Amino acid sequence: MLPGAPDPLGKRRRGKLPGPGLWLCCWGLLNLLAVKGQPGAGPSSDPGLNVYMSEEEVRRLIGLDAELYYVRNDIVNHYALSFNLLVPTETNNLHFSWNSKSKVEYKLGFHVDNPVAMAMPKTNISMQGDVPSFLSVFRVELFCSGKMDSEVLLLMQLNVTINSTKNITVLNFKRRKMCYRKIEPISIERNSTRIHYDPVNVAPTTSTRVFYISVGVCCAVIFLVAIILAVLHLHSMKRVELDDSMSDSSSSQGLSQPSTQTTQYLRADTPNNATPVTSYPTLRIEKNDLKSVTLQEAKAKVKDIAIARERVTLKDVLHEGTFGRIFHGILIDDKDPNKEKDVFVKTVKDQASEVQITMMITESCKLRGLHHRNLLPIGNVCIEDGEKPMVLLPFMNWGNLKLFLKQCKLVEANNPQAISQQDLVHMAIQIACGMSYLARREVIHKDLAARNCVGHLE
């Protein structure tokens, strides 16, 4: 460092390994690189001072095909100078290209924060003089001493004086390099005579012994890992059986009270799945083909959960498909007419055929018989003659998960329900739990997607 110049490196503990911030810096460095082949990008076309790293030097240090300018036509790139560039351990030379058609005086200095780990850098140019008028390259040598392990911070300070202004411009080039201690060959002194042992010529007996010891250690580690995996597998199987028994014994009311604040429910694969908010599986696969089921047979399967049409009031249309609609509805309590609750109501359009109506009812029948905290069961149906059939499901205030995520993305800045990355992971875990339960019940969902999930915020 030149006398009187501030130390931009600051105090930093020696020997600390580079952290993840390195990759962020390297990524940000992409914005500083001059793309090869731009018109007028050559230094010969600039009359002022140019100091930069050539394309070959940038490729050697960080693997990118571009030039990195620190000064271009007397304009200093402070953003490039602010980066503390990591020098690979095996690299011992840095090369800088510079030129100035006008007269520019320079003065060069170095500062190393750990002189024990790295000797003072050397260069092939004088420490002060004039910047050459033609394009040239000067070299800086960075050799580690091999005496200790340490991350060495290097500052190369270049002071340039432009005669037109007589102002001194200070350029601080920051570099850091990992230096490692050299391992000396082991020597044993006997009777004033030193015997050097070459690792290549170690006695065969010692090599064999080390080999058998290594094999034994590896076998012991493998055996231990196998035992741990077996114990974890047995513990997982017992927990799965316990969860299944608890889920099967829970009532539909208990399903509406999940242990987490936000809960995702999966929807069964239903015809015209463009209606995103509807029933979510507890589905059971029938062996008989859907085409062989008549409308009357389909109604008979859900007769035990059928309710009167007068108890259901349709409100807004939430989603609409080719032949189906999803409404926000109100269900009046059977015992107390003053009690109401919100429900999803799935029905068909006027032009729906009998086959399409049968498909909707039959697919809704599959949403019965299974119980899990991440599966949304069917509630009731309305199958009165002369009326379009309706399928009722518990109302989820988030609604369709796909539309909810899109809404959060579009208005993320002003949305009070903005979700974090941790929330997204938690949603995925809940969906995976529901699918795992279906897999253990040998049920295939056939159409797992965000549009077939709903969310509820307690």
Short mmCIF file of C-alpha atoms in Angstrom, two decimals:
data_model
loop_
_atom_site.label_atom_id
_atom_site.label_comp_id
_atom_site.label_asym_id
_atom_site.label_seq_id
_atom_site.Cartn_x
_atom_site.Cartn_y
_atom_site.Cartn_z
CA MET A 1 0.00 0.00 0.00
CA LEU A 2 1.25 3.51 -0.73
CA PRO A 3 2.12 5.73 2.28
CA GLY A 4 -0.85 7.63 3.67
CA ALA A 5 -3.43 5.63 1.68
CA PRO A 6 -6.36 4.10 3.61
CA ASP A 7 -6.56 0.35 3.99
CA PRO A 8 -9.77 -0.63 2.05
CA LEU A 9 -9.41 -4.24 3.08
CA GLY A 10 -10.34 -3.49 6.70
CA LYS A 11 -9.66 -5.87 9.56
CA ARG A 12 -10.44 -9.48 8.77
CA ARG A 13 -9.64 -12.68 10.65
CA ARG A 14 -6.92 -14.66 8.90
CA GLY A 15 -7.39 -18.22 7.79
CA LYS A 16 -11.12 -17.90 7.22
CA LEU A 17 -12.28 -19.89 4.23
CA PRO A 18 -14.35 -18.17 1.51
CA GLY A 19 -18.06 -18.46 2.12
CA PRO A 20 -21.15 -18.67 -0.10
CA GLY A 21 -20.93 -14.95 -0.81
CA LEU A 22 -18.27 -15.80 -3.41
CA TRP A 23 -20.87 -17.11 -5.83
CA LEU A 24 -23.05 -14.05 -5.43
CA CYS A 25 -20.09 -11.81 -6.19
CA CYS A 26 -19.13 -13.84 -9.24
CA TRP A 27 -22.70 -13.66 -10.50
CA GLY A 28 -22.82 -9.89 -10.00
CA LEU A 29 -19.52 -9.63 -11.86
CA LEU A 30 -21.30 -10.68 -15.05
CA ASN A 31 -22.80 -7.20 -15.26
CA LEU A 32 -19.29 -5.69 -15.42
CA LEU A 33 -17.87 -7.72 -18.29
CA ALA A 34 -17.50 -6.13 -21.69
CA VAL A 35 -18.88 -8.43 -24.39
CA LYS A 36 -16.39 -9.27 -27.07
CA GLY A 37 -17.07 -7.89 -30.51
CA GLN A 38 -18.93 -4.65 -29.58
CA PRO A 39 -18.27 -1.81 -32.03
CA GLY A 40 -15.57 0.53 -30.74
CA ALA A 41 -14.87 -1.68 -27.75
CA GLY A 42 -11.11 -1.89 -28.43
CA PRO A 43 -8.79 0.16 -26.20
CA SER A 44 -6.97 1.56 -29.24
CA SER A 45 -10.07 3.62 -30.12
CA ASP A 46 -10.12 5.36 -26.70
CA PRO A 47 -7.74 8.36 -26.40
CA GLY A 48 -7.77 8.35 -22.59
CA LEU A 49 -6.44 5.92 -19.99
CA ASN A 50 -7.51 2.26 -20.22
CA VAL A 51 -6.81 -0.38 -17.56
CA TYR A 52 -8.49 -3.74 -17.93
CA MET A 53 -8.18 -7.53 -17.80
CA SER A 54 -8.08 -9.18 -21.21
CA GLU A 55 -10.50 -11.85 -22.31
CA GLU A 56 -7.85 -14.57 -21.83
CA GLU A 57 -7.11 -13.39 -18.27
CA VAL A 58 -10.81 -13.28 -17.32
CA ARG A 59 -11.29 -16.76 -18.74
CA ARG A 60 -8.28 -18.03 -16.76
CA LEU A 61 -9.51 -16.56 -13.46
CA ILE A 62 -13.30 -16.91 -13.54
CA GLY A 63 -14.00 -18.89 -16.72
CA LEU A 64 -15.88 -16.20 -18.71
CA ASP A 65 -15.22 -15.05 -22.28
CA ALA A 66 -15.24 -11.28 -21.81
CA GLU A 67 -13.06 -8.30 -20.93
CA LEU A 68 -13.25 -6.60 -17.53
CA TYR A 69 -12.55 -2.85 -17.63
CA TYR A 70 -11.46 -0.95 -14.52
CA VAL A 71 -10.73 2.31 -16.33
CA ARG A 72 -12.01 3.05 -19.81
CA ASN A 73 -11.17 6.30 -21.59
CA ASP A 74 -10.40 8.03 -18.23
CA ILE A 75 -13.73 6.82 -16.71
CA VAL A 76 -13.26 4.71 -13.57
CA ASN A 77 -15.51 1.66 -13.09
CA HIS A 78 -15.93 1.84 -9.31
CA TYR A 79 -18.32 -1.13 -9.38
CA ALA A 80 -15.63 -3.38 -10.83
CA LEU A 81 -13.02 -2.12 -8.38
CA SER A 82 -15.30 -2.90 -5.43
CA PHE A 83 -15.13 -6.66 -6.07
CA ASN A 84 -12.63 -8.68 -4.06
CA LEU A 85 -11.78 -11.22 -6.75
CA LEU A 86 -10.71 -14.72 -5.68
CA VAL A 87 -7.45 -15.91 -7.25
CA PRO A 88 -7.22 -19.71 -7.69
CA THR A 89 -4.63 -21.34 -5.44
CA GLU A 90 -2.66 -22.68 -8.40
CA THR A 91 -2.51 -19.24 -10.08
CA ASN A 92 0.67 -17.29 -9.29
CA ASN A 93 0.51 -14.48 -11.86
CA LEU A 94 -2.00 -11.73 -12.64
CA HIS A 95 -1.92 -9.84 -15.94
CA PHE A 96 -3.30 -6.35 -16.57
CA SER A 97 -3.56 -4.58 -19.93
CA TRP A 98 -3.20 -0.80 -20.10
CA ASN A 99 -2.43 2.10 -22.39
CA SER A 100 -2.99 5.85 -22.70
CA LYS A 101 -2.42 7.99 -25.78
CA SER A 102 -2.06 11.03 -23.57
CA LYS A 103 0.70 11.36 -20.96
CA VAL A 104 -0.33 9.74 -17.65
CA GLU A 105 2.01 9.23 -14.70
CA TYR A 106 1.52 6.28 -12.37
CA LYS A 107 2.77 5.01 -9.02
CA LEU A 108 2.30 1.39 -7.96
CA GLY A 109 2.18 -0.13 -4.46
CA PHE A 110 1.15 -3.38 -2.74
CA HIS A 111 -0.14 -4.42 0.66
CA VAL A 112 -0.48 -8.01 1.97
CA ASP A 113 -2.39 -8.58 5.21
CA ASN A 114 -0.44 -11.76 6.05
CA PRO A 115 3.23 -11.51 4.99
CA VAL A 116 3.97 -14.87 6.61
CA ALA A 117 1.63 -16.74 4.26
CA MET A 118 2.47 -14.71 1.13
CA ALA A 119 5.56 -12.77 0.17
CA MET A 120 5.26 -9.21 -1.11
CA PRO A 121 4.09 -9.32 -4.75
CA LYS A 122 6.54 -8.54 -7.53
CA THR A 123 5.93 -7.00 -10.93
CA ASN A 124 7.80 -6.79 -14.23
CA ILE A 125 7.42 -3.00 -14.46
CA SER A 126 8.88 -0.20 -12.40
CA MET A 127 6.96 0.97 -9.36
CA GLN A 128 6.45 4.43 -10.90
CA GLY A 129 6.66 5.98 -14.32
CA ASP A 130 4.44 6.76 -17.31
CA VAL A 131 1.63 4.62 -18.67
CA PRO A 132 2.71 3.32 -22.10
CA SER A 133 1.03 4.96 -25.09
CA PHE A 134 0.64 1.61 -26.85
CA LEU A 135 -1.30 -1.39 -25.57
CA SER A 136 0.89 -3.46 -23.24
CA VAL A 137 0.55 -6.00 -20.45
CA PHE A 138 2.23 -5.98 -17.04
CA ARG A 139 2.48 -8.97 -14.69
CA VAL A 140 2.04 -9.22 -10.92
CA GLU A 141 3.47 -12.32 -9.18
CA LEU A 142 1.62 -13.75 -6.18
CA PHE A 143 3.60 -16.60 -4.62
CA CYS A 144 2.61 -18.25 -1.35
CA SER A 145 5.39 -18.89 1.14
CA GLY A 146 4.11 -22.36 2.09
CA LYS A 147 4.65 -21.64 5.79
CA MET A 148 1.01 -21.64 6.94
CA ASP A 149 -2.61 -22.12 5.88
CA SER A 150 -4.38 -18.80 5.48
CA GLU A 151 -6.59 -16.75 3.21
CA VAL A 152 -4.44 -13.79 2.18
CA LEU A 153 -5.99 -10.45 1.28
CA LEU A 154 -4.00 -8.45 -1.28
CA LEU A 155 -4.36 -4.80 -2.24
CA MET A 156 -2.70 -3.45 -5.36
CA GLN A 157 -2.92 0.35 -5.37
CA LEU A 158 -2.34 2.23 -8.61
CA ASN A 159 -2.18 6.03 -8.43
CA VAL A 160 -2.48 7.73 -11.83
CA THR A 161 -1.99 11.45 -12.55
CA ILE A 162 -3.51 12.88 -15.69
CA ASN A 163 -1.51 15.95 -16.77
CA SER A 164 -4.54 17.79 -18.09
CA THR A 165 -6.10 17.97 -14.61
CA LYS A 166 -3.11 17.18 -12.34
CA ASN A 167 -5.53 15.24 -10.13
CA ILE A 168 -4.40 11.97 -8.56
CA THR A 169 -6.82 9.10 -9.10
CA VAL A 170 -6.41 6.15 -6.71
CA LEU A 171 -7.30 2.70 -8.08
CA ASN A 172 -7.49 -0.11 -5.50
CA PHE A 173 -7.47 -3.64 -6.96
CA LYS A 174 -8.58 -6.17 -4.33
CA ARG A 175 -7.64 -9.82 -4.58
CA ARG A 176 -7.69 -12.77 -2.19
CA LYS A 177 -5.94 -16.13 -2.40
CA MET A 178 -5.85 -19.28 -0.29
CA CYS A 179 -2.32 -20.28 0.69
CA TYR A 180 -1.50 -23.66 2.20
CA ARG A 181 1.40 -24.91 4.25
CA LYS A 182 3.81 -27.23 2.45
CA ILE A 183 4.16 -30.69 3.99
CA GLU A 184 7.82 -31.56 4.51
CA PRO A 185 8.98 -35.19 4.02
CA ILE A 186 9.18 -37.06 7.34
CA SER A 187 12.77 -37.58 8.45
CA ILE A 188 14.11 -39.63 11.40
CA GLU A 189 17.52 -38.89 12.84
CA ARG A 190 19.46 -41.95 14.03
CA ASN A 191 23.07 -41.84 15.13
CA SER A 192 23.50 -38.40 13.60
CA THR A 193 22.30 -39.79 10.25
CA ARG A 194 19.03 -38.58 8.62
CA ILE A 195 16.93 -41.22 6.91
CA HIS A 196 14.28 -39.83 4.53
CA TYR A 197 11.22 -41.95 3.87
CA ASP A 198 9.68 -41.74 0.44
CA PRO A 199 5.92 -42.54 0.53
CA VAL A 200 6.27 -44.35 -2.80
CA ASN A 201 8.79 -46.83 -1.39
CA VAL A 202 7.02 -47.79 1.83
CA ALA A 203 7.51 -51.41 2.84
CA PRO A 204 4.93 -53.84 1.39
CA THR A 205 4.07 -55.08 4.90
CA THR A 206 2.97 -51.62 5.99
CA SER A 207 0.89 -51.12 2.82
CA THR A 208 -0.88 -54.45 3.31
CA ARG A 209 -1.61 -53.67 6.93
CA VAL A 210 -3.06 -50.26 6.03
CA PHE A 211 -5.17 -51.86 3.31
CA TYR A 212 -6.74 -54.40 5.66
CA ILE A 213 -7.38 -51.76 8.29
CA SER A 214 -9.11 -49.56 5.70
CA VAL A 215 -11.27 -52.45 4.48
CA GLY A 216 -12.24 -53.29 8.06
CA VAL A 217 -13.21 -49.70 8.83
CA CYS A 218 -15.28 -49.46 5.63
CA CYS A 219 -17.12 -52.69 6.43
CA ALA A 220 -17.84 -51.50 9.96
CA VAL A 221 -19.23 -48.20 8.68
CA ILE A 222 -21.41 -49.94 6.08
CA PHE A 223 -22.74 -52.35 8.69
CA LEU A 224 -23.52 -49.50 11.08
CA VAL A 225 -25.33 -47.52 8.37
CA ALA A 226 -27.38 -50.60 7.42
CA ILE A 227 -28.47 -51.08 11.04
CA ILE A 228 -29.48 -47.42 11.34
CA LEU A 229 -31.49 -47.57 8.11
CA ALA A 230 -33.25 -50.74 9.23
CA VAL A 231 -34.22 -49.17 12.56
CA LEU A 232 -35.49 -46.02 10.84
CA HIS A 233 -37.49 -48.10 8.38
CA LEU A 234 -39.18 -50.09 11.14
CA HIS A 235 -39.92 -46.92 13.06
CA SER A 236 -41.39 -45.32 9.94
CA MET A 237 -43.62 -48.33 9.24
CA LYS A 238 -44.97 -48.26 12.80
CA ARG A 239 -45.69 -44.55 12.53
CA VAL A 240 -47.48 -45.02 9.20
CA GLU A 241 -49.70 -47.70 10.70
CA LEU A 242 -50.47 -45.41 13.66
CA ASP A 243 -51.31 -42.48 11.37
CA ASP A 244 -53.57 -44.70 9.27
CA SER A 245 -55.49 -45.94 12.29
CA MET A 246 -55.90 -42.40 13.63
CA SER A 247 -56.99 -41.07 10.23
CA ASP A 248 -59.49 -43.87 9.65
CA SER A 249 -61.10 -43.35 13.05
CA SER A 250 -61.41 -39.58 12.72
CA SER A 251 -64.78 -38.07 11.79
CA SER A 252 -65.46 -35.66 8.97
CA GLN A 253 -65.77 -32.89 11.54
CA GLY A 254 -62.29 -33.59 12.81
CA LEU A 255 -60.97 -33.23 9.29
CA SER A 256 -61.85 -29.56 9.28
CA GLN A 257 -59.48 -28.91 12.20
CA PRO A 258 -55.91 -29.57 10.96
CA SER A 259 -52.93 -29.22 13.22
CA THR A 260 -51.37 -26.56 11.02
CA GLN A 261 -52.64 -23.10 10.32
CA THR A 262 -52.90 -23.59 6.56
CA THR A 263 -54.12 -26.85 5.09
CA GLN A 264 -54.13 -28.16 1.52
CA TYR A 265 -56.67 -30.66 0.27
CA LEU A 266 -56.40 -32.79 -2.86
CA ARG A 267 -59.11 -33.08 -5.47
CA ALA A 268 -60.09 -36.24 -7.29
CA ASP A 269 -59.66 -36.55 -11.04
CA THR A 270 -63.08 -35.48 -12.28
CA PRO A 271 -64.37 -34.81 -15.81
CA ASN A 272 -63.80 -31.27 -17.06
CA ASN A 273 -61.25 -30.46 -14.39
CA ALA A 274 -61.26 -26.82 -15.48
CA THR A 275 -63.47 -26.15 -12.46
CA PRO A 276 -60.65 -25.80 -9.95
CA VAL A 277 -62.44 -25.75 -6.60
CA THR A 278 -64.34 -28.93 -5.92
CA SER A 279 -64.11 -32.30 -4.20
CA TYR A 280 -60.72 -33.62 -3.13
CA PRO A 281 -59.93 -37.22 -2.70
CA THR A 282 -60.86 -39.73 -0.46
CA LEU A 283 -61.47 -41.65 -3.71
CA ARG A 284 -61.99 -45.34 -4.27
CA ILE A 285 -61.51 -46.93 -7.66
CA GLU A 286 -64.42 -49.00 -8.96
CA LYS A 287 -63.70 -52.07 -11.02
CA ASN A 288 -66.75 -51.66 -13.23
CA ASP A 289 -66.47 -49.30 -16.18
CA LEU A 290 -68.02 -45.84 -15.89
CA LYS A 291 -70.01 -46.24 -19.11
CA SER A 292 -71.89 -49.22 -17.68
CA VAL A 293 -73.31 -47.13 -14.80
CA THR A 294 -76.73 -45.57 -15.40
CA LEU A 295 -77.90 -42.27 -13.95
CA GLN A 296 -80.27 -44.01 -11.54
CA GLU A 297 -77.49 -46.30 -10.30
CA ALA A 298 -75.21 -43.30 -9.77
CA LYS A 299 -77.91 -41.52 -7.75
CA ALA A 300 -78.48 -44.63 -5.66
CA LYS A 301 -74.81 -44.65 -4.58
CA VAL A 302 -75.11 -41.21 -2.97
CA LYS A 303 -78.69 -41.49 -1.74
CA ASP A 304 -77.57 -41.80 1.89
CA ILE A 305 -76.01 -38.30 1.83
CA ALA A 306 -78.73 -36.64 -0.27
CA ILE A 307 -80.46 -33.53 1.11
CA ALA A 308 -83.36 -31.35 0.01
CA ARG A 309 -82.69 -28.76 -2.69
CA GLU A 310 -84.44 -26.05 -0.62
CA ARG A 311 -81.59 -26.11 1.93
CA VAL A 312 -79.04 -24.89 -0.65
CA THR A 313 -78.76 -21.29 -1.85
CA LEU A 314 -76.47 -20.56 -4.79
CA LYS A 315 -74.46 -17.33 -4.76
CA ASP A 316 -71.53 -16.39 -6.99
CA VAL A 317 -70.12 -18.53 -9.82
CA LEU A 318 -66.50 -19.20 -8.87
CA HIS A 319 -65.39 -21.27 -11.88
CA GLU A 320 -66.90 -22.55 -15.09
CA GLY A 321 -65.88 -25.34 -17.43
CA THR A 322 -67.21 -27.00 -20.58
CA PHE A 323 -70.24 -28.56 -18.94
CA GLY A 324 -69.74 -27.84 -15.24
CA ARG A 325 -69.84 -24.91 -12.82
CA ILE A 326 -68.61 -24.26 -9.29
CA PHE A 327 -70.73 -21.99 -7.09
CA HIS A 328 -70.23 -20.42 -3.71
CA GLY A 329 -73.28 -21.67 -1.86
CA ILE A 330 -75.01 -21.45 1.51
CA LEU A 331 -76.24 -24.61 3.28
CA ILE A 332 -79.03 -24.21 5.86
CA ASP A 333 -78.75 -26.44 8.91
CA ASP A 334 -81.29 -29.27 8.99
CA LYS A 335 -82.16 -28.85 12.67
CA ASP A 336 -81.76 -25.08 13.08
CA PRO A 337 -82.83 -22.95 10.05
CA ASN A 338 -81.02 -19.96 11.52
CA LYS A 339 -77.64 -21.67 11.21
CA GLU A 340 -75.87 -21.45 7.86
CA LYS A 341 -72.47 -22.44 6.53
CA ASP A 342 -70.53 -21.77 3.34
CA VAL A 343 -70.04 -24.63 0.89
CA PHE A 344 -68.70 -25.30 -2.58
CA VAL A 345 -71.48 -26.41 -4.95
CA LYS A 346 -70.54 -28.32 -8.09
CA THR A 347 -73.22 -28.80 -10.73
CA VAL A 348 -73.65 -29.13 -14.49
CA LYS A 349 -74.80 -26.74 -17.20
CA ASP A 350 -78.15 -26.94 -18.93
CA GLN A 351 -76.66 -28.50 -22.07
CA ALA A 352 -74.95 -31.33 -20.16
CA SER A 353 -75.88 -34.80 -21.38
CA GLU A 354 -77.03 -37.67 -19.20
CA VAL A 355 -73.63 -39.33 -19.57
CA GLN A 356 -71.88 -36.19 -18.30
CA ILE A 357 -74.28 -35.93 -15.35
CA THR A 358 -73.66 -39.60 -14.53
CA MET A 359 -69.89 -39.05 -14.70
CA MET A 360 -70.04 -36.14 -12.24
CA ILE A 361 -72.12 -38.11 -9.71
CA THR A 362 -70.05 -41.28 -10.12
CA GLU A 363 -66.74 -39.46 -9.69
CA SER A 364 -68.18 -37.77 -6.60
CA CYS A 365 -69.00 -41.21 -5.18
CA LYS A 366 -65.29 -41.98 -5.19
CA LEU A 367 -64.73 -39.24 -2.63
CA ARG A 368 -66.06 -41.39 0.17
CA GLY A 369 -64.72 -43.98 2.59
CA LEU A 370 -61.23 -42.57 3.17
CA HIS A 371 -60.29 -40.12 5.92
CA HIS A 372 -57.14 -38.05 6.17
CA ARG A 373 -56.41 -34.53 7.38
CA ASN A 374 -55.15 -33.51 3.91
CA LEU A 375 -58.05 -34.98 1.91
CA LEU A 376 -61.32 -33.06 1.46
CA PRO A 377 -64.33 -35.41 1.53
CA ILE A 378 -67.69 -34.93 -0.18
CA GLY A 379 -70.35 -33.43 2.08
CA ASN A 380 -73.84 -33.82 0.59
CA VAL A 381 -75.61 -34.09 -2.75
CA CYS A 382 -78.91 -32.90 -4.22
CA ILE A 383 -80.32 -35.46 -6.67
CA GLU A 384 -84.01 -34.62 -6.85
CA ASP A 385 -85.79 -35.51 -10.08
CA GLY A 386 -86.25 -32.61 -12.47
CA GLU A 387 -83.37 -30.68 -10.92
CA LYS A 388 -79.73 -30.54 -11.94
CA PRO A 389 -77.71 -32.64 -9.49
CA MET A 390 -75.44 -30.79 -7.06
CA VAL A 391 -72.39 -31.94 -5.12
CA LEU A 392 -71.61 -30.05 -1.90
CA LEU A 393 -68.15 -29.80 -0.35
CA PRO A 394 -66.78 -27.87 2.66
CA PHE A 395 -65.86 -24.28 1.80
CA MET A 396 -62.15 -23.37 1.81
CA ASN A 397 -61.47 -19.64 2.09
CA TRP A 398 -58.34 -19.74 -0.07
CA GLY A 399 -60.19 -21.46 -2.87
CA ASN A 400 -58.28 -22.92 -5.78
CA LEU A 401 -54.55 -23.17 -4.98
CA LYS A 402 -53.41 -22.40 -8.53
CA LEU A 403 -55.42 -19.18 -8.74
CA PHE A 404 -54.38 -18.23 -5.23
CA LEU A 405 -50.67 -18.57 -6.07
CA LYS A 406 -51.15 -16.56 -9.27
CA GLN A 407 -52.89 -13.83 -7.32
CA CYS A 408 -50.06 -13.70 -4.78
CA LYS A 409 -47.54 -13.46 -7.61
CA LEU A 410 -49.34 -10.65 -9.45
CA VAL A 411 -49.98 -8.43 -6.44
CA GLU A 412 -47.19 -9.62 -4.16
CA ALA A 413 -46.15 -6.10 -3.16
CA ASN A 414 -49.55 -5.08 -1.75
CA ASN A 415 -51.03 -8.47 -0.90
CA PRO A 416 -51.49 -8.98 2.86
CA GLN A 417 -51.60 -12.75 2.23
CA ALA A 418 -48.16 -12.81 0.62
CA ILE A 419 -46.62 -16.22 1.23
CA SER A 420 -43.01 -17.03 1.95
CA GLN A 421 -40.79 -19.78 0.60
CA GLN A 422 -41.31 -21.67 3.85
CA ASP A 423 -45.09 -21.53 3.35
CA LEU A 424 -44.74 -23.02 -0.15
CA VAL A 425 -42.62 -25.87 1.18
CA HIS A 426 -45.18 -26.49 3.93
CA MET A 427 -47.96 -26.66 1.31
CA ALA A 428 -45.98 -29.18 -0.73
CA ILE A 429 -45.42 -31.34 2.36
CA GLN A 430 -49.15 -31.41 3.13
CA ILE A 431 -49.99 -32.36 -0.46
CA ALA A 432 -47.35 -35.11 -0.35
CA CYS A 433 -48.88 -36.46 2.89
CA GLY A 434 -52.28 -36.72 1.22
CA MET A 435 -50.83 -38.49 -1.82
CA SER A 436 -48.84 -40.84 0.41
CA TYR A 437 -52.04 -41.82 2.21
CA LEU A 438 -53.74 -42.55 -1.14
CA ALA A 439 -50.76 -44.65 -2.23
CA ARG A 440 -50.95 -46.74 0.95
CA ARG A 441 -54.63 -47.29 0.19
CA GLU A 442 -53.69 -48.36 -3.35
CA VAL A 443 -55.57 -45.44 -4.88
CA ILE A 444 -54.35 -43.59 -7.97
CA HIS A 445 -55.26 -39.90 -8.13
CA LYS A 446 -54.52 -39.60 -11.89
CA ASP A 447 -54.47 -35.78 -12.01
CA LEU A 448 -52.38 -34.20 -9.24
CA ALA A 449 -52.00 -30.47 -9.92
CA ALA A 450 -52.29 -27.14 -8.13
CA ARG A 451 -55.68 -26.59 -9.75
CA ASN A 452 -56.89 -29.73 -7.95
CA CYS A 453 -55.97 -28.43 -4.51
CA VAL A 454 -57.66 -25.96 -2.21
CA GLY A 455 -56.31 -24.15 0.82
CA HIS A 456 -57.82 -22.91 4.02
CA LEU A 457 -56.46 -20.28 6.40
CA GLU A 458 -57.59 -20.65 9.99
#
